[in-house]
GROMACS .gro file of C-alpha atoms in nm:
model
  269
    1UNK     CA    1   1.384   0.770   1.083
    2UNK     CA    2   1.203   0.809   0.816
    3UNK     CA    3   1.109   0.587   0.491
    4UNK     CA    4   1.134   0.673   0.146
    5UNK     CA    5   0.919   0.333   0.054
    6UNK     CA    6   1.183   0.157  -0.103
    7UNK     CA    7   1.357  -0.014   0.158
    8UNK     CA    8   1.570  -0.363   0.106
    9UNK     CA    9   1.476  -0.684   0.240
   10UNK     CA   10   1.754  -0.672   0.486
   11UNK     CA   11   1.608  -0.318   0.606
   12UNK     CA   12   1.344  -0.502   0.743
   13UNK     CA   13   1.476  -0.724   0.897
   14UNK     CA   14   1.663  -0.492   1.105
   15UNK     CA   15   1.289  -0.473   1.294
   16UNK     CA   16   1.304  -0.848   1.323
   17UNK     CA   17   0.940  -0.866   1.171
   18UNK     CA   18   0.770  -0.524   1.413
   19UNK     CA   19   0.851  -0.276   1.199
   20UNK     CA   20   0.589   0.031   1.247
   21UNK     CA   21   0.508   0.321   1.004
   22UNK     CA   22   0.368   0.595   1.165
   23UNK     CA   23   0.149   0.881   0.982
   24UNK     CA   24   0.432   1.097   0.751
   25UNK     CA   25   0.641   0.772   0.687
   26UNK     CA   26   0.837   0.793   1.030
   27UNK     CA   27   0.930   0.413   1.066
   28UNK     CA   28   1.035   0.271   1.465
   29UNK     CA   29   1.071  -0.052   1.597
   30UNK     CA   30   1.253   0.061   1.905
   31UNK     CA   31   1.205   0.265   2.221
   32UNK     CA   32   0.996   0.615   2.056
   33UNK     CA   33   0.734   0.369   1.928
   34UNK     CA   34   0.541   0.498   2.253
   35UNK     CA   35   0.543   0.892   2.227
   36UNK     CA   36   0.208   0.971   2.163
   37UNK     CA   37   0.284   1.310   2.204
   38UNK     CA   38   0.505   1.280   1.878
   39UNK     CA   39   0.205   1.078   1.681
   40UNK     CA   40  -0.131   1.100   1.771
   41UNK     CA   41  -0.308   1.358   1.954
   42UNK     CA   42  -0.630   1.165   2.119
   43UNK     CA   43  -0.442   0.839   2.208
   44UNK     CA   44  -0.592   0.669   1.939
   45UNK     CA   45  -0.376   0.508   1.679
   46UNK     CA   46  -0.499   0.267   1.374
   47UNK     CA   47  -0.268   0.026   1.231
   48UNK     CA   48  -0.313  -0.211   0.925
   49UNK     CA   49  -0.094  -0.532   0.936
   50UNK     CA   50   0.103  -0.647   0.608
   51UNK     CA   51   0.387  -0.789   0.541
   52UNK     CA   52   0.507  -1.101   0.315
   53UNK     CA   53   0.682  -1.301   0.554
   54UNK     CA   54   0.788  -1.295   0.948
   55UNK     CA   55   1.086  -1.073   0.842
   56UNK     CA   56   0.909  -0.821   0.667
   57UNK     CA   57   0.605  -0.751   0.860
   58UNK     CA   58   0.527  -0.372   0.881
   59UNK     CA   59   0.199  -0.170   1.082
   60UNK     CA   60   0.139   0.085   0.865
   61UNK     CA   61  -0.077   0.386   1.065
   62UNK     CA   62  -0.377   0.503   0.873
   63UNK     CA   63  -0.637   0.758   0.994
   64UNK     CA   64  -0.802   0.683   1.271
   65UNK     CA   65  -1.194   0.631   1.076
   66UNK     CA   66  -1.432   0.320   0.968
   67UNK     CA   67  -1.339   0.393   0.605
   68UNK     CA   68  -0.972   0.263   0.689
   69UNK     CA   69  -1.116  -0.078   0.743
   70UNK     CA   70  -1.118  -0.306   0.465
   71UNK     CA   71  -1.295  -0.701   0.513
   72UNK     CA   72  -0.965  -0.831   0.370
   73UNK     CA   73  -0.734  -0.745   0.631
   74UNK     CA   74  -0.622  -0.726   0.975
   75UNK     CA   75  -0.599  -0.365   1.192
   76UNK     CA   76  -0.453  -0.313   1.501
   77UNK     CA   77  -0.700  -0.041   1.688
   78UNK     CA   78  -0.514   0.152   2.027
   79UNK     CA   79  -0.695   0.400   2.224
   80UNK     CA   80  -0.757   0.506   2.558
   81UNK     CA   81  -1.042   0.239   2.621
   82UNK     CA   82  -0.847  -0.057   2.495
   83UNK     CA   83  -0.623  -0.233   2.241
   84UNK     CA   84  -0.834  -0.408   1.944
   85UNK     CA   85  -0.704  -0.646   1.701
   86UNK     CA   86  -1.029  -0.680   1.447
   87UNK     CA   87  -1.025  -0.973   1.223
   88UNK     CA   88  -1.191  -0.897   0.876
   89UNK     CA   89  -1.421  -1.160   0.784
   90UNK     CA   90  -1.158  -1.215   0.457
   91UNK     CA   91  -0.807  -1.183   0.653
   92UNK     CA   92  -0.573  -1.470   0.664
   93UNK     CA   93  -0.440  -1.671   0.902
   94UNK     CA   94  -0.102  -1.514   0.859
   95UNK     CA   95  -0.234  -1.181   0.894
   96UNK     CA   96  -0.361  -1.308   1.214
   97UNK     CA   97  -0.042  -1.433   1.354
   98UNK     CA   98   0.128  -1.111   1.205
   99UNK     CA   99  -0.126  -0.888   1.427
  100UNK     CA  100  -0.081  -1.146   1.709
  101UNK     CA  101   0.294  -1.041   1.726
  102UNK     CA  102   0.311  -0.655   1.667
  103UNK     CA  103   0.034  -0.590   1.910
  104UNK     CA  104   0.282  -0.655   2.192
  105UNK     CA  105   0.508  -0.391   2.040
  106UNK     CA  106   0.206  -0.133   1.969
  107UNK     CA  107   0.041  -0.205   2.304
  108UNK     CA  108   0.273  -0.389   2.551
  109UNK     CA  109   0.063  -0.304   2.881
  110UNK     CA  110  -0.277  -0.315   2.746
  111UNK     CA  111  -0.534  -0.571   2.772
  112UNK     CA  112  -0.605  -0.668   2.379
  113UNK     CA  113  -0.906  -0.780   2.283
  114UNK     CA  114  -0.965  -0.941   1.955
  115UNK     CA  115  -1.285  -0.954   1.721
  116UNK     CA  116  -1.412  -1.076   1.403
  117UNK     CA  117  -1.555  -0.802   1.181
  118UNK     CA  118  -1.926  -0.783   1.307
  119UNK     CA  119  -1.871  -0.865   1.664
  120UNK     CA  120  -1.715  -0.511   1.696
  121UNK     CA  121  -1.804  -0.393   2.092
  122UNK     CA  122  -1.968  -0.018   2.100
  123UNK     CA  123  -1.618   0.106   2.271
  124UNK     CA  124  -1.434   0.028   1.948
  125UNK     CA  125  -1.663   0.214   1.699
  126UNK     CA  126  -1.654   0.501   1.919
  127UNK     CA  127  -1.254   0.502   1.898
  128UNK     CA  128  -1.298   0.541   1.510
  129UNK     CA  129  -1.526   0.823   1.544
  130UNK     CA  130  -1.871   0.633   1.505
  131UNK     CA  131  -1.969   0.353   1.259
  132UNK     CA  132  -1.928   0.394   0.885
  133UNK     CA  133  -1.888   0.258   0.586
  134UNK     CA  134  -1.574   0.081   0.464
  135UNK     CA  135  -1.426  -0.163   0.187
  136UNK     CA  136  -1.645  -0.540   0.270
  137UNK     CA  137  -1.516  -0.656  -0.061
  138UNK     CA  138  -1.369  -0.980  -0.070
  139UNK     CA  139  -1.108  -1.134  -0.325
  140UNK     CA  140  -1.211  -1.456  -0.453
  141UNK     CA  141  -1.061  -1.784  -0.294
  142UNK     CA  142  -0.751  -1.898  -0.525
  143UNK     CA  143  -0.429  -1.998  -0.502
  144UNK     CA  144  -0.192  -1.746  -0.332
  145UNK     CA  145  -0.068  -1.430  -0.545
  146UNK     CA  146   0.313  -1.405  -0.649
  147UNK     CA  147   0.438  -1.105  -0.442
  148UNK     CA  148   0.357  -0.805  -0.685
  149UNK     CA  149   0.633  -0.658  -0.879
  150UNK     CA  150   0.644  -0.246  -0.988
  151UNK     CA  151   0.818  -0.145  -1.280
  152UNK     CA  152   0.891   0.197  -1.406
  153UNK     CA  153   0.851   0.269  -1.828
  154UNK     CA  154   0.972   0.570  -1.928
  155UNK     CA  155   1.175   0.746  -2.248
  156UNK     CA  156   1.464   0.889  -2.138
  157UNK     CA  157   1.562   1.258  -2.316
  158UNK     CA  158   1.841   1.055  -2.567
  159UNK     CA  159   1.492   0.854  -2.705
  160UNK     CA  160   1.597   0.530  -2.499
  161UNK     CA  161   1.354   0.339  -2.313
  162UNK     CA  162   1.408   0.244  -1.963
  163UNK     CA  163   1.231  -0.021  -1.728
  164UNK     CA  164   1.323   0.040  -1.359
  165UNK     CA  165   1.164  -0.188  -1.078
  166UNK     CA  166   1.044  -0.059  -0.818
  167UNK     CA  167   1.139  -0.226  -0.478
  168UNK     CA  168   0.868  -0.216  -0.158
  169UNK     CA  169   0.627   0.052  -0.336
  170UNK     CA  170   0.408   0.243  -0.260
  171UNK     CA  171   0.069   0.444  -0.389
  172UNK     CA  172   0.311   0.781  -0.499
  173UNK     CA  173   0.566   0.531  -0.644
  174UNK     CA  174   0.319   0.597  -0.969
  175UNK     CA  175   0.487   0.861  -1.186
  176UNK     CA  176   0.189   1.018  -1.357
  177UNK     CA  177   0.463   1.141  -1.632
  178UNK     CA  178   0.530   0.802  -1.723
  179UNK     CA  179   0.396   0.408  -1.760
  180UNK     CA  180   0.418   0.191  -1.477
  181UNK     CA  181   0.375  -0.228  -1.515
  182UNK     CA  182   0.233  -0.360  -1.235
  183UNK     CA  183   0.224  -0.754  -1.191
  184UNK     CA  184  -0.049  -0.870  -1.006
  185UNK     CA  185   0.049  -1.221  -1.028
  186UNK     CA  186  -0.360  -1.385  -1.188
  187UNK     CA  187  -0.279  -0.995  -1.456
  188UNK     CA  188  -0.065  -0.795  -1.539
  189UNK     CA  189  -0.172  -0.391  -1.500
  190UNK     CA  190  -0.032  -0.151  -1.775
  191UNK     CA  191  -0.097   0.167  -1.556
  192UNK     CA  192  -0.120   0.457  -1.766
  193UNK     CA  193  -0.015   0.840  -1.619
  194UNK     CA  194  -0.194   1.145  -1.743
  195UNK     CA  195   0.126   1.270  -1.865
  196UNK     CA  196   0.259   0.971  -2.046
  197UNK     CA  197   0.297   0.960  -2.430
  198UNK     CA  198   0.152   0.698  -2.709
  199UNK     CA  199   0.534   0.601  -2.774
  200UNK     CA  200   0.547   0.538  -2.378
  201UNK     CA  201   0.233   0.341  -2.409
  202UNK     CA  202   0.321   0.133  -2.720
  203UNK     CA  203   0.647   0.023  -2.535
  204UNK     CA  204   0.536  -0.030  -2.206
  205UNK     CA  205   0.266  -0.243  -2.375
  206UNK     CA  206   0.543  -0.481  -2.553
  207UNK     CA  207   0.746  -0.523  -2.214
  208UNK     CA  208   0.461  -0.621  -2.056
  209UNK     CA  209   0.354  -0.890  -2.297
  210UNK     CA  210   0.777  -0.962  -2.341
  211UNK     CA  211   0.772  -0.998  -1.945
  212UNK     CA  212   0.482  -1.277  -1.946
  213UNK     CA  213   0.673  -1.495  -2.266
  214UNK     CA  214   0.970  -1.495  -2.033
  215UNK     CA  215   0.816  -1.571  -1.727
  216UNK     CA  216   0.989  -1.888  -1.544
  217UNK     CA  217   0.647  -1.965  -1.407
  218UNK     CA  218   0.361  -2.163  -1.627
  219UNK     CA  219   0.262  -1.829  -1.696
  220UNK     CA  220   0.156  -1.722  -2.030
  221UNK     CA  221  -0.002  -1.468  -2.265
  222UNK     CA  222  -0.303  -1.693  -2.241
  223UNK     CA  223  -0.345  -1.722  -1.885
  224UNK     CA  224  -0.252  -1.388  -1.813
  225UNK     CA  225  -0.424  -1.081  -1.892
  226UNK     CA  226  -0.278  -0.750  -1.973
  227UNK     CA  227  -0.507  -0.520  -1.822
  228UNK     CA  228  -0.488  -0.132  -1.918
  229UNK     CA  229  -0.576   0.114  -1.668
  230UNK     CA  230  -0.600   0.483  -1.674
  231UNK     CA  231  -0.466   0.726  -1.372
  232UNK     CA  232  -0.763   0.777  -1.146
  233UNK     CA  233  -0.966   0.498  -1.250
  234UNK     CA  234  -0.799   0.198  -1.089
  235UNK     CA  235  -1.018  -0.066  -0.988
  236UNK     CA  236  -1.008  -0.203  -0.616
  237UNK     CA  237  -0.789  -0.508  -0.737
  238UNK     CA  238  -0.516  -0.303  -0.863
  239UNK     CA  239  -0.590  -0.076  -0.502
  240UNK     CA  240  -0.513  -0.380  -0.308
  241UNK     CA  241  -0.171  -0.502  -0.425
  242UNK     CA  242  -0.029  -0.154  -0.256
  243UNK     CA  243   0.014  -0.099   0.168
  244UNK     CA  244  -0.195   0.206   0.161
  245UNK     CA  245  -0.472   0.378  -0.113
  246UNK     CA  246  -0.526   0.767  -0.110
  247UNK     CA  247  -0.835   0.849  -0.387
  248UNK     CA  248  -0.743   1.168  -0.326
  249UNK     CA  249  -0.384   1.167  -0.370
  250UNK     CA  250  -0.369   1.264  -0.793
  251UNK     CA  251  -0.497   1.617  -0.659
  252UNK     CA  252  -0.213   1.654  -0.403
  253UNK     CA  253   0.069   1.628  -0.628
  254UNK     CA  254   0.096   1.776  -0.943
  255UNK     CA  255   0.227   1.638  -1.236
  256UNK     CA  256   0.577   1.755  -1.401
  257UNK     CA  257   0.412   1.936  -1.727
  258UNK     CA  258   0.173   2.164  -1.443
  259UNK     CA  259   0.511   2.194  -1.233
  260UNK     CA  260   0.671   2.335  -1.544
  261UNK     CA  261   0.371   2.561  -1.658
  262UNK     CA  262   0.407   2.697  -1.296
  263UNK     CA  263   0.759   2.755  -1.316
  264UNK     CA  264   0.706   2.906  -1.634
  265UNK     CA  265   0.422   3.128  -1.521
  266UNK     CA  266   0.618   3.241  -1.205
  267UNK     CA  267   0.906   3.373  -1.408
  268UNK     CA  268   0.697   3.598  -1.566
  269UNK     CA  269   0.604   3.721  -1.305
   0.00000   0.00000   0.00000
């Protein structure tokens, strides 16, 4: 099976809270969740743990490295040495309990062992390819977030302006073409795409500030920032509202006016 990112609440559910995303966006929650032949080649497999209740809890596989880990969250570590569940020192107790109960789909026969972030054993460093660097950062204590919400600005070719949301998204949900609106719940992010026009801009600007006056929250223009951010420059807190990050991923995929200079530059050929 495999996931397109935008998959309903009652998707989820299907997995009954153990969904698992596997490197390419092959999901499972059933009986090929152990061919290792199909998904890893050494045995080792890293998992981070998110989710926003029991019913939607997903393992999302990242690559198996020290940079993966992040202080806020909660990984799931297999290899051929042992099952890990590591603990950042900024992970919740939900995240915990989340970890707690996919580990026994990830690893039913293994003997888990779980540590906090700086008890780490030499056997699980040497799973991830050696010690390294990674994200320590943590968010500031608060109040929890609202459960971020995407939105999609564009101007259609008839001149009309469209707002799309964008259910369960994901990192290449973000058309560089166009405007997205990303609410953060403490801001609001007006993320601007390398190929996005000033009329995009100027209207994605005044839903965003429309969205906040007609918030049913105590939410308001005063509380709430609008914070403009460029494509490539995101800080860490706009990073962290998605599953997964990729720096790297703006060079992978090119944008729709470099598509069409290709096209064009083909048919000349």
């Amino acid at each position: 099976m495999s996931l397109s990112g935008h998959e309903p609440r009652h998707f989820l559910k299907i997995f009954k809270g153990k969904m698992v995303v596997f490197t390419g966006g092959r999901a499972s929650g059933f009986k090929n969740i152990h061919d290792h032949d199909t998904y890893d080649v050494d045995g080792t497999r890293l998992f981070r743990i998110r989710g926003t209740c029991p019913e939607d809890v997903r393992a999302d596989q990242l690559e198996e490295v020290a940079a993966s880990l992040a202080s806020d969250d909660v990984f799931i570590l297999e290899s051929p040495k042992g099952t890990f569940v590591w603990q950042g020192k900024g992970g919740s107790d939900f995240e915990r309990e989340m970890a707690a109960n996919i580990v026994g789909v990830l690893s039913p026969d293994a003997e888990v062992q779980t540590i906090a972030e700086g008890e780490e054993p030499p056997e699980f460093w040497e799973a991830l390819g050696g010690e390294g660097d990674y994200d320590r950062e943590l968010d500031p204590p608060g109040p929890p977030f609202l459960e971020p919400r995407l939105f999609h600005c564009k101007i259609l070719f008839n001149g009309r302006f469209k707002v799309e949301e964008v259910a369960h998204f994901e990192q290449d949900d973000l058309d560089q073409d166009d405007i997205m609106v990303l609410d953060g719940g403490d801001e609001v992010y007006l993320w601007v795409g390398n190929g996005s026009t000033e009329e995009e801009k100027e209207k994605s600007m005044d839903m965003a500030r429309q969205y906040i006056r007609t918030d049913p929250t105590d939410r308001s223009e005063e509380t709430v920032p609008i914070i403009k951010i460029h494509q490539g420059k995101e800080p860490r807190s706009f990073k962290r509202l998605f599953p997964t990050w990729d720096d790297d991923l703006w060079e992978k995929i090119p944008s729709y006016s470099d598509a069409k200079k290709n096209a064009i530059a083909l048919n000349k050929v």
